[in-house]
Amino acid sequence: MIGTPPAPPDGRTTPDVAGAVITPGHPEYDAARTVWNAAVDRRPSHVVRCADTEDVRRTLAWARGSGLEVTVRGGGHSIPGHSVIDDGVVLDLGDLDGVFVDPVARTARVGGGCLLADVDRATQVHGLMTPAGAISHTGVGGLTLGGGLGWTMRRFGLTVDNLLSVEVVTADGRVLRADESNHPELFWAVRGGGGNFGVVTEFEFALHELGPLHLAANAFRIEDAPTVLRAMRDVMPTAPDELVWSAFFRFLPDWPWAPAEHVGRPVLLAPLAWVGGVEEGRRRVNEFMADLARRGAEPLATGHGPIEYVTLQRLNDELNGHGHRNYHKSAFLRDLDDATIEVLCARGAVIA
Ligand SMILES: Cc1cc2nc3c(=O)[nH]c(=O)nc-3n(C[C@H](O)[C@H](O)[C@H](O)COP(=O)(O)OP(=O)(O)OC[C@H]3O[C@@H](n4cnc5c(N)ncnc54)[C@H](O)[C@@H]3O)c2cc1C
């Protein structure tokens, strides 16, 4: 974090804050230190549930003075567990979960500990949204600070493209409002630099109008996966910005429209959605499905129809639930060439 160390130790064993301070032995200690990835099992000395910006400032000052390391916790979805630490302080922002929507200015002020679901709910009441990730129990904090990819990014940009300002508490205890004009370098850094530049207690986002969308929730046989991925490679560079198409190898979920004998077997899930009007979406998505059929790939299971944005955002929440042991690796590819597709499909067929 930026800034210089603040006050010397004041002898207190806990920070003087309005929120709860949870230490080992507290009945909520295990719940308070648990994060999304069950492979992360760390034992902090303190979990401080900050009630407001002042609590954040006080906790930082106390921790620095006490020589304790600090991690910041938003939604707890950091896959390597960057939001929890052994023998240090977890600065838990979960209670900073207010969302204030200005439907006229089309902006929302969002507490630093909000989950995506909090923002989707509050903005969709007004028929508005801001682009975010695809799993609604993810934290706005970590997702925004890392960039933010999601269903609507081709049309509306990444989450950081829609960030207007932030309130940040720096390591030396200053509370700053950063935007394009004020502290512009800090504002640049929080748009993709991760949680390293201070504790963001509030995000301000631009909002866009969005009603229900058309979705085709498709699952393809593994044998058809190369055809689907090649089609995706060919089509997406020139596809309209409203079209979103992603693909991942998973076991076929227990969808109402999934053939029972295939549930639990490896498939390629490749949902197509149209981030625009439902009628146009139905027509355009059907065109892409027809193109796929001409190429020889018919879905094993497909659920077509209009879907509310908040429902779309929650659609895969259970598939990506808390409490599983996760190990992730990622890579950027310049091109989805045939050799890569072959490797992906071979691995996809043997997921366990
Ligand atoms: C199930 C799942 C689905 C995902 N889906 C998507 C997706 O669709 N799109 C996408 O772009 N990403 C996605 N991600 C990645 C996700 O955005 C990152 O893991 C992100 O860091 C999680 O943020 P968090 O606040 O939930 O996590 P945390 O573990 O709480 O925080 C992650 C990092 O950000 C820091 N941090 C969090 N909040 C703040 C804050 N307010 N101020 C300062 N630092 C903070 C933490 O200290 C930590 O270093 C997904 C991850 C998971 C586990």
Tab-separated table of C-alpha atoms and ligand atoms in Angstrom:
chain	number	residue	atom	x	y	z
A	1	MET	CA	0.000	0.000	0.000
A	2	ILE	CA	1.158	3.572	-0.572
A	3	GLY	CA	1.997	5.933	2.321
A	4	THR	CA	4.360	5.892	5.275
A	5	PRO	CA	3.875	4.006	8.559
A	6	PRO	CA	1.639	5.901	11.009
A	7	ALA	CA	1.467	5.965	14.790
A	8	PRO	CA	3.692	3.881	17.091
A	9	PRO	CA	2.140	0.985	19.088
A	10	ASP	CA	-0.417	2.211	21.617
A	11	GLY	CA	-0.376	-0.972	23.650
A	12	ARG	CA	-3.913	-1.991	22.677
A	13	THR	CA	-4.352	-5.667	21.851
A	14	THR	CA	-7.307	-4.893	19.578
A	15	PRO	CA	-8.153	-1.842	17.481
A	16	ASP	CA	-10.609	0.731	18.824
A	17	VAL	CA	-13.374	0.318	16.246
A	18	ALA	CA	-17.173	0.330	16.054
A	19	GLY	CA	-17.289	-3.046	14.254
A	20	ALA	CA	-16.683	-6.494	15.768
A	21	VAL	CA	-13.134	-7.750	16.364
A	22	ILE	CA	-12.925	-11.531	16.157
A	23	THR	CA	-9.932	-13.366	17.596
A	24	PRO	CA	-9.086	-17.090	18.003
A	25	GLY	CA	-11.534	-18.749	20.394
A	26	HIS	CA	-14.428	-16.478	19.382
A	27	PRO	CA	-17.482	-18.588	18.374
A	28	GLU	CA	-17.452	-16.967	14.908
A	29	TYR	CA	-13.693	-17.276	14.397
A	30	ASP	CA	-13.798	-20.219	11.984
A	31	ALA	CA	-16.568	-18.682	9.888
A	32	ALA	CA	-14.763	-15.330	9.861
A	33	ARG	CA	-11.490	-16.783	8.532
A	34	THR	CA	-13.102	-19.022	5.904
A	35	VAL	CA	-12.804	-17.929	2.277
A	36	TRP	CA	-14.333	-19.253	-0.948
A	37	ASN	CA	-11.472	-21.653	-1.723
A	38	ALA	CA	-11.476	-24.460	0.851
A	39	ALA	CA	-7.831	-25.196	-0.009
A	40	VAL	CA	-6.964	-21.953	1.828
A	41	ASP	CA	-6.888	-22.572	5.590
A	42	ARG	CA	-5.236	-19.668	7.419
A	43	ARG	CA	-5.463	-18.485	11.019
A	44	PRO	CA	-5.349	-14.706	11.404
A	45	SER	CA	-4.729	-13.119	14.787
A	46	HIS	CA	-7.655	-10.717	14.274
A	47	VAL	CA	-10.577	-10.377	11.903
A	48	VAL	CA	-11.857	-6.806	12.091
A	49	ARG	CA	-15.338	-6.323	10.666
A	50	CYS	CA	-15.091	-2.662	9.766
A	51	ALA	CA	-18.339	-0.745	10.187
A	52	ASP	CA	-17.223	2.320	8.220
A	53	THR	CA	-14.291	4.161	6.653
A	54	GLU	CA	-13.134	5.405	10.048
A	55	ASP	CA	-12.861	1.778	11.274
A	56	VAL	CA	-10.653	1.020	8.265
A	57	ARG	CA	-8.412	3.978	9.070
A	58	ARG	CA	-8.179	3.035	12.764
A	59	THR	CA	-7.481	-0.640	12.041
A	60	LEU	CA	-4.682	0.222	9.626
A	61	ALA	CA	-3.096	2.638	12.109
A	62	TRP	CA	-3.327	0.114	14.943
A	63	ALA	CA	-1.985	-2.783	12.856
A	64	ARG	CA	0.938	-0.769	11.540
A	65	GLY	CA	1.690	0.445	15.032
A	66	SER	CA	1.521	-3.117	16.347
A	67	GLY	CA	3.741	-4.471	13.588
A	68	LEU	CA	1.021	-6.770	12.268
A	69	GLU	CA	0.522	-7.541	8.600
A	70	VAL	CA	-2.857	-6.736	7.090
A	71	THR	CA	-4.948	-8.330	4.370
A	72	VAL	CA	-8.109	-6.785	2.982
A	73	ARG	CA	-11.150	-8.948	2.476
A	74	GLY	CA	-13.951	-8.041	0.091
A	75	GLY	CA	-15.944	-11.046	-1.134
A	76	GLY	CA	-13.267	-13.602	-0.146
A	77	HIS	CA	-12.985	-15.045	-3.692
A	78	SER	CA	-9.252	-14.627	-4.184
A	79	ILE	CA	-8.349	-18.093	-5.436
A	80	PRO	CA	-4.858	-18.126	-3.817
A	81	GLY	CA	-6.397	-16.620	-0.662
A	82	HIS	CA	-4.882	-13.131	-0.740
A	83	SER	CA	-7.589	-11.857	1.611
A	84	VAL	CA	-6.647	-13.984	4.628
A	85	ILE	CA	-3.327	-14.308	6.426
A	86	ASP	CA	-1.740	-16.380	9.201
A	87	ASP	CA	-0.990	-14.394	12.386
A	88	GLY	CA	-2.057	-11.068	10.895
A	89	VAL	CA	-5.110	-8.865	10.618
A	90	VAL	CA	-7.964	-9.475	8.200
A	91	LEU	CA	-9.614	-6.167	7.480
A	92	ASP	CA	-13.073	-7.467	6.596
A	93	LEU	CA	-15.151	-5.028	4.534
A	94	GLY	CA	-18.252	-7.241	4.412
A	95	ASP	CA	-20.354	-4.747	6.379
A	96	LEU	CA	-19.589	-1.949	3.894
A	97	ASP	CA	-22.369	-3.308	1.714
A	98	GLY	CA	-24.498	-0.256	0.910
A	99	VAL	CA	-25.456	0.555	-2.696
A	100	PHE	CA	-26.801	4.042	-3.491
A	101	VAL	CA	-28.230	4.440	-6.978
A	102	ASP	CA	-28.819	7.780	-8.684
A	103	PRO	CA	-31.123	6.757	-11.534
A	104	VAL	CA	-31.080	10.247	-13.071
A	105	ALA	CA	-27.300	10.629	-13.206
A	106	ARG	CA	-27.055	6.868	-13.893
A	107	THR	CA	-24.402	6.274	-11.288
A	108	ALA	CA	-24.092	4.014	-8.250
A	109	ARG	CA	-21.968	4.391	-5.128
A	110	VAL	CA	-21.070	0.922	-3.920
A	111	GLY	CA	-19.571	-0.047	-0.551
A	112	GLY	CA	-16.113	-1.645	-0.725
A	113	GLY	CA	-17.422	-4.940	0.696
A	114	CYS	CA	-20.418	-5.431	-1.609
A	115	LEU	CA	-20.967	-8.610	-3.558
A	116	LEU	CA	-21.981	-8.412	-7.217
A	117	ALA	CA	-25.493	-9.554	-6.255
A	118	ASP	CA	-25.927	-6.455	-4.046
A	119	VAL	CA	-25.168	-4.175	-6.987
A	120	ASP	CA	-27.228	-6.115	-9.545
A	121	ARG	CA	-30.291	-6.086	-7.271
A	122	ALA	CA	-30.117	-2.381	-6.420
A	123	THR	CA	-29.471	-1.175	-9.974
A	124	GLN	CA	-31.921	-3.470	-11.784
A	125	VAL	CA	-34.780	-2.018	-9.713
A	126	HIS	CA	-34.248	1.001	-12.012
A	127	GLY	CA	-33.639	-1.087	-15.154
A	128	LEU	CA	-29.925	-0.246	-14.901
A	129	MET	CA	-26.703	-2.210	-14.415
A	130	THR	CA	-22.941	-1.886	-14.399
A	131	PRO	CA	-20.782	-4.581	-16.029
A	132	ALA	CA	-19.393	-7.093	-13.527
A	133	GLY	CA	-18.446	-10.761	-13.246
A	134	ALA	CA	-20.541	-13.820	-13.993
A	135	ILE	CA	-20.872	-15.281	-10.472
A	136	SER	CA	-22.957	-13.111	-8.192
A	137	HIS	CA	-21.325	-14.089	-4.883
A	138	THR	CA	-17.973	-12.587	-6.022
A	139	GLY	CA	-16.831	-9.394	-4.285
A	140	VAL	CA	-17.023	-6.081	-6.142
A	141	GLY	CA	-13.728	-5.103	-4.450
A	142	GLY	CA	-11.315	-7.707	-5.775
A	143	LEU	CA	-13.140	-8.056	-9.087
A	144	THR	CA	-13.020	-4.340	-9.861
A	145	LEU	CA	-9.435	-3.881	-8.713
A	146	GLY	CA	-8.449	-6.738	-11.048
A	147	GLY	CA	-10.359	-5.436	-14.094
A	148	GLY	CA	-13.692	-7.258	-14.115
A	149	LEU	CA	-14.778	-9.559	-16.962
A	150	GLY	CA	-18.388	-10.606	-17.435
A	151	TRP	CA	-21.408	-11.320	-19.619
A	152	THR	CA	-21.836	-7.718	-20.782
A	153	MET	CA	-18.215	-6.680	-21.318
A	154	ARG	CA	-18.295	-6.752	-25.123
A	155	ARG	CA	-21.074	-4.187	-25.128
A	156	PHE	CA	-20.303	-2.070	-22.045
A	157	GLY	CA	-16.596	-2.708	-21.354
A	158	LEU	CA	-14.825	-4.104	-18.303
A	159	THR	CA	-15.882	-3.150	-14.806
A	160	VAL	CA	-12.919	-0.750	-14.556
A	161	ASP	CA	-14.006	0.977	-17.772
A	162	ASN	CA	-17.137	1.989	-15.872
A	163	LEU	CA	-15.417	3.093	-12.678
A	164	LEU	CA	-15.878	6.840	-12.085
A	165	SER	CA	-14.203	7.312	-8.710
A	166	VAL	CA	-13.077	5.556	-5.534
A	167	GLU	CA	-12.736	6.452	-1.875
A	168	VAL	CA	-9.436	4.984	-0.677
A	169	VAL	CA	-7.819	4.747	2.749
A	170	THR	CA	-4.050	4.759	2.288
A	171	ALA	CA	-1.541	3.048	4.564
A	172	ASP	CA	-0.688	6.367	6.212
A	173	GLY	CA	-4.326	6.885	7.152
A	174	ARG	CA	-5.400	9.441	4.545
A	175	VAL	CA	-8.910	9.132	3.136
A	176	LEU	CA	-8.727	10.138	-0.536
A	177	ARG	CA	-11.295	10.478	-3.290
A	178	ALA	CA	-9.551	9.492	-6.529
A	179	ASP	CA	-10.907	10.029	-10.031
A	180	GLU	CA	-9.662	11.288	-13.413
A	181	SER	CA	-8.901	14.749	-11.914
A	182	ASN	CA	-8.056	14.015	-8.269
A	183	HIS	CA	-5.117	11.716	-7.496
A	184	PRO	CA	-5.223	10.490	-11.121
A	185	GLU	CA	-2.231	8.164	-10.677
A	186	LEU	CA	-3.923	6.390	-7.785
A	187	PHE	CA	-7.087	6.189	-9.879
A	188	TRP	CA	-5.056	4.656	-12.717
A	189	ALA	CA	-3.515	2.123	-10.312
A	190	VAL	CA	-6.779	0.878	-8.816
A	191	ARG	CA	-8.129	0.128	-12.304
A	192	GLY	CA	-6.399	-3.227	-12.664
A	193	GLY	CA	-3.571	-2.984	-10.135
A	194	GLY	CA	-5.220	-5.320	-7.617
A	195	GLY	CA	-5.580	-4.574	-3.916
A	196	ASN	CA	-2.120	-3.093	-3.445
A	197	PHE	CA	-2.686	0.645	-3.348
A	198	GLY	CA	-4.978	1.169	-0.388
A	199	VAL	CA	-8.311	0.014	0.975
A	200	VAL	CA	-11.157	1.029	-1.296
A	201	THR	CA	-14.128	1.810	0.912
A	202	GLU	CA	-16.371	3.004	-1.913
A	203	PHE	CA	-16.571	2.560	-5.686
A	204	GLU	CA	-18.610	4.824	-7.947
A	205	PHE	CA	-19.788	3.272	-11.217
A	206	ALA	CA	-21.497	4.460	-14.391
A	207	LEU	CA	-24.753	2.612	-15.095
A	208	HIS	CA	-26.360	1.447	-18.334
A	209	GLU	CA	-29.903	0.573	-19.255
A	210	LEU	CA	-30.498	-3.162	-19.626
A	211	GLY	CA	-33.692	-5.211	-19.613
A	212	PRO	CA	-34.136	-8.970	-19.994
A	213	LEU	CA	-31.784	-10.761	-22.408
A	214	HIS	CA	-32.044	-13.787	-24.656
A	215	LEU	CA	-29.955	-16.769	-23.537
A	216	ALA	CA	-29.229	-20.152	-25.081
A	217	ALA	CA	-27.738	-22.300	-22.301
A	218	ASN	CA	-26.046	-24.975	-24.427
A	219	ALA	CA	-24.166	-28.129	-23.589
A	220	PHE	CA	-22.324	-30.019	-26.347
A	221	ARG	CA	-20.938	-33.540	-26.485
A	222	ILE	CA	-17.175	-33.679	-26.089
A	223	GLU	CA	-16.943	-35.063	-29.669
A	224	ASP	CA	-18.531	-31.823	-30.921
A	225	ALA	CA	-16.353	-29.540	-28.799
A	226	PRO	CA	-13.673	-28.971	-31.509
A	227	THR	CA	-16.358	-27.834	-33.981
A	228	VAL	CA	-17.874	-25.470	-31.410
A	229	LEU	CA	-14.523	-23.959	-30.421
A	230	ARG	CA	-13.489	-23.512	-34.067
A	231	ALA	CA	-16.812	-21.787	-34.783
A	232	MET	CA	-16.288	-19.519	-31.786
A	233	ARG	CA	-12.807	-18.644	-33.034
A	234	ASP	CA	-14.125	-17.839	-36.519
A	235	VAL	CA	-17.251	-15.949	-35.516
A	236	MET	CA	-16.356	-13.850	-32.482
A	237	PRO	CA	-13.786	-11.419	-33.975
A	238	THR	CA	-16.478	-9.891	-36.204
A	239	ALA	CA	-19.594	-10.671	-34.151
A	240	PRO	CA	-21.751	-7.773	-32.919
A	241	ASP	CA	-20.807	-6.422	-29.480
A	242	GLU	CA	-24.153	-7.624	-28.129
A	243	LEU	CA	-23.193	-11.268	-28.650
A	244	VAL	CA	-21.478	-13.009	-25.770
A	245	TRP	CA	-20.298	-16.580	-26.046
A	246	SER	CA	-18.150	-18.452	-23.575
A	247	ALA	CA	-17.107	-22.079	-23.253
A	248	PHE	CA	-15.938	-24.302	-20.437
A	249	PHE	CA	-15.557	-28.017	-19.890
A	250	ARG	CA	-17.709	-29.164	-16.984
A	251	PHE	CA	-19.888	-32.073	-15.939
A	252	LEU	CA	-23.378	-31.642	-17.380
A	253	PRO	CA	-25.422	-29.944	-14.635
A	254	ASP	CA	-28.741	-31.274	-13.479
A	255	TRP	CA	-30.636	-28.752	-15.657
A	256	PRO	CA	-34.349	-29.444	-16.128
A	257	TRP	CA	-33.692	-29.633	-19.885
A	258	ALA	CA	-30.641	-31.938	-19.622
A	259	PRO	CA	-31.081	-35.598	-20.681
A	260	ALA	CA	-30.838	-37.545	-17.414
A	261	GLU	CA	-28.471	-40.179	-18.842
A	262	HIS	CA	-25.855	-37.485	-19.607
A	263	VAL	CA	-26.041	-35.571	-16.313
A	264	GLY	CA	-22.691	-35.721	-14.530
A	265	ARG	CA	-20.710	-36.553	-17.692
A	266	PRO	CA	-18.042	-34.228	-19.173
A	267	VAL	CA	-19.472	-31.793	-21.730
A	268	LEU	CA	-18.608	-28.441	-23.253
A	269	LEU	CA	-20.905	-25.793	-21.780
A	270	ALA	CA	-21.111	-22.989	-24.333
A	271	PRO	CA	-23.801	-20.444	-23.470
A	272	LEU	CA	-24.701	-17.791	-26.031
A	273	ALA	CA	-26.442	-14.603	-24.964
A	274	TRP	CA	-27.518	-11.385	-26.636
A	275	VAL	CA	-26.937	-8.307	-24.484
A	276	GLY	CA	-29.782	-6.303	-26.007
A	277	GLY	CA	-33.482	-6.681	-26.764
A	278	VAL	CA	-35.072	-10.106	-26.285
A	279	GLU	CA	-36.730	-10.329	-29.717
A	280	GLU	CA	-33.623	-9.353	-31.647
A	281	GLY	CA	-31.609	-11.599	-29.335
A	282	ARG	CA	-33.768	-14.623	-30.075
A	283	ARG	CA	-33.388	-14.056	-33.814
A	284	ARG	CA	-29.641	-13.407	-33.714
A	285	VAL	CA	-28.816	-16.243	-31.302
A	286	ASN	CA	-30.876	-18.627	-33.467
A	287	GLU	CA	-28.811	-17.555	-36.491
A	288	PHE	CA	-25.603	-18.445	-34.662
A	289	MET	CA	-27.084	-21.768	-33.530
A	290	ALA	CA	-28.109	-22.523	-37.130
A	291	ASP	CA	-24.569	-21.754	-38.277
A	292	LEU	CA	-23.249	-24.175	-35.667
A	293	ALA	CA	-25.677	-26.857	-36.840
A	294	ARG	CA	-24.477	-26.367	-40.444
A	295	ARG	CA	-20.943	-26.934	-39.185
A	296	GLY	CA	-22.153	-30.199	-37.638
A	297	ALA	CA	-22.544	-29.346	-33.930
A	298	GLU	CA	-26.009	-29.781	-32.406
A	299	PRO	CA	-26.305	-29.233	-28.655
A	300	LEU	CA	-26.879	-32.226	-26.438
A	301	ALA	CA	-28.990	-29.995	-24.214
A	302	THR	CA	-30.162	-26.439	-24.665
A	303	GLY	CA	-32.424	-24.114	-22.723
A	304	HIS	CA	-33.479	-21.105	-24.829
A	305	GLY	CA	-35.415	-18.062	-23.763
A	306	PRO	CA	-35.584	-14.618	-22.219
A	307	ILE	CA	-33.880	-14.194	-18.875
A	308	GLU	CA	-33.776	-11.331	-16.366
A	309	TYR	CA	-30.299	-9.893	-15.910
A	310	VAL	CA	-30.188	-10.709	-12.167
A	311	THR	CA	-31.159	-14.311	-12.945
A	312	LEU	CA	-28.440	-14.553	-15.589
A	313	GLN	CA	-25.934	-13.220	-13.072
A	314	ARG	CA	-26.917	-15.963	-10.595
A	315	LEU	CA	-27.224	-18.769	-13.138
A	316	ASN	CA	-23.857	-20.375	-12.418
A	317	ASP	CA	-23.596	-19.496	-8.714
A	318	GLU	CA	-24.178	-23.057	-7.535
A	319	LEU	CA	-21.769	-24.554	-10.077
A	320	ASN	CA	-19.119	-22.313	-8.505
A	321	GLY	CA	-20.168	-22.649	-4.879
A	322	HIS	CA	-18.127	-22.030	-1.734
A	323	GLY	CA	-16.271	-24.730	0.149
A	324	HIS	CA	-14.568	-26.733	-2.619
A	325	ARG	CA	-10.816	-27.157	-2.864
A	326	ASN	CA	-9.663	-25.234	-5.948
A	327	TYR	CA	-6.445	-24.977	-7.922
A	328	HIS	CA	-6.491	-22.643	-10.923
A	329	LYS	CA	-4.025	-21.789	-13.660
A	330	SER	CA	-4.588	-19.311	-16.456
A	331	ALA	CA	-2.964	-18.184	-19.670
A	332	PHE	CA	-3.574	-15.690	-22.450
A	333	LEU	CA	-3.564	-17.070	-25.986
A	334	ARG	CA	-2.854	-15.017	-29.094
A	335	ASP	CA	-5.021	-17.315	-31.155
A	336	LEU	CA	-7.208	-20.347	-30.649
A	337	ASP	CA	-5.390	-22.480	-33.209
A	338	ASP	CA	-6.350	-26.054	-34.078
A	339	ALA	CA	-3.495	-27.550	-32.046
A	340	THR	CA	-4.662	-25.682	-28.920
A	341	ILE	CA	-8.257	-26.741	-29.518
A	342	GLU	CA	-7.112	-30.348	-29.799
A	343	VAL	CA	-5.274	-30.174	-26.470
A	344	LEU	CA	-8.186	-28.425	-24.732
A	345	CYS	CA	-10.687	-31.005	-25.970
A	346	ALA	CA	-8.462	-33.944	-25.018
A	347	ARG	CA	-8.162	-32.557	-21.479
A	348	GLY	CA	-11.854	-31.628	-21.376
A	349	ALA	CA	-12.810	-35.239	-22.073
A	350	VAL	CA	-11.065	-36.487	-18.936
A	351	ILE	CA	-12.049	-33.874	-16.348
A	352	ALA	CA	-12.540	-35.554	-12.998
B	1	LIG	C1	-16.265	-18.388	-8.258
B	1	LIG	C2	-15.484	-17.263	-8.877
B	1	LIG	C3	-15.994	-16.627	-9.996
B	1	LIG	C4	-15.296	-15.573	-10.578
B	1	LIG	N1	-15.822	-14.971	-11.688
B	1	LIG	C5	-15.192	-13.900	-12.222
B	1	LIG	C6	-15.744	-13.214	-13.340
B	1	LIG	O1	-16.778	-13.590	-13.870
B	1	LIG	N2	-15.080	-12.126	-13.806
B	1	LIG	C7	-13.914	-11.689	-13.244
B	1	LIG	O2	-13.374	-10.682	-13.703
B	1	LIG	N3	-13.358	-12.334	-12.195
B	1	LIG	C8	-13.968	-13.422	-11.684
B	1	LIG	N4	-13.407	-14.095	-10.628
B	1	LIG	C9	-12.117	-13.644	-10.106
B	1	LIG	C10	-12.382	-12.611	-9.010
B	1	LIG	O3	-12.753	-11.390	-9.610
B	1	LIG	C11	-11.105	-12.399	-8.173
B	1	LIG	O4	-10.778	-13.588	-7.520
B	1	LIG	C12	-11.311	-11.265	-7.182
B	1	LIG	O5	-10.065	-10.907	-6.646
B	1	LIG	C13	-12.268	-11.639	-6.079
B	1	LIG	O6	-12.604	-10.504	-5.348
B	1	LIG	P1	-13.211	-10.650	-3.878
B	1	LIG	O7	-13.397	-9.286	-3.320
B	1	LIG	O8	-14.368	-11.578	-3.896
B	1	LIG	O9	-12.051	-11.446	-3.156
B	1	LIG	P2	-11.115	-11.161	-1.910
B	1	LIG	O10	-10.440	-12.467	-1.680
B	1	LIG	O11	-11.868	-10.581	-0.780
B	1	LIG	O12	-10.111	-10.086	-2.467
B	1	LIG	C14	-9.279	-10.332	-3.575
B	1	LIG	C15	-8.100	-9.349	-3.550
B	1	LIG	O13	-8.577	-8.019	-3.636
B	1	LIG	C16	-8.274	-7.286	-2.444
B	1	LIG	N5	-9.461	-6.479	-2.126
B	1	LIG	C17	-10.751	-6.884	-2.121
B	1	LIG	N6	-11.559	-5.861	-1.864
B	1	LIG	C18	-10.765	-4.784	-1.693
B	1	LIG	C19	-11.019	-3.409	-1.412
B	1	LIG	N7	-12.264	-2.949	-1.273
B	1	LIG	N8	-9.951	-2.564	-1.297
B	1	LIG	C20	-8.677	-3.026	-1.467
B	1	LIG	N9	-8.388	-4.307	-1.735
B	1	LIG	C21	-9.419	-5.175	-1.850
B	1	LIG	C22	-7.931	-8.335	-1.408
B	1	LIG	O14	-7.044	-7.863	-0.451
B	1	LIG	C23	-7.304	-9.426	-2.254
B	1	LIG	O15	-5.960	-9.130	-2.538
B	1	LIG	C24	-14.068	-15.152	-10.031
B	1	LIG	C25	-13.540	-15.812	-8.914
B	1	LIG	C26	-14.246	-16.857	-8.349
B	1	LIG	C27	-13.678	-17.564	-7.166
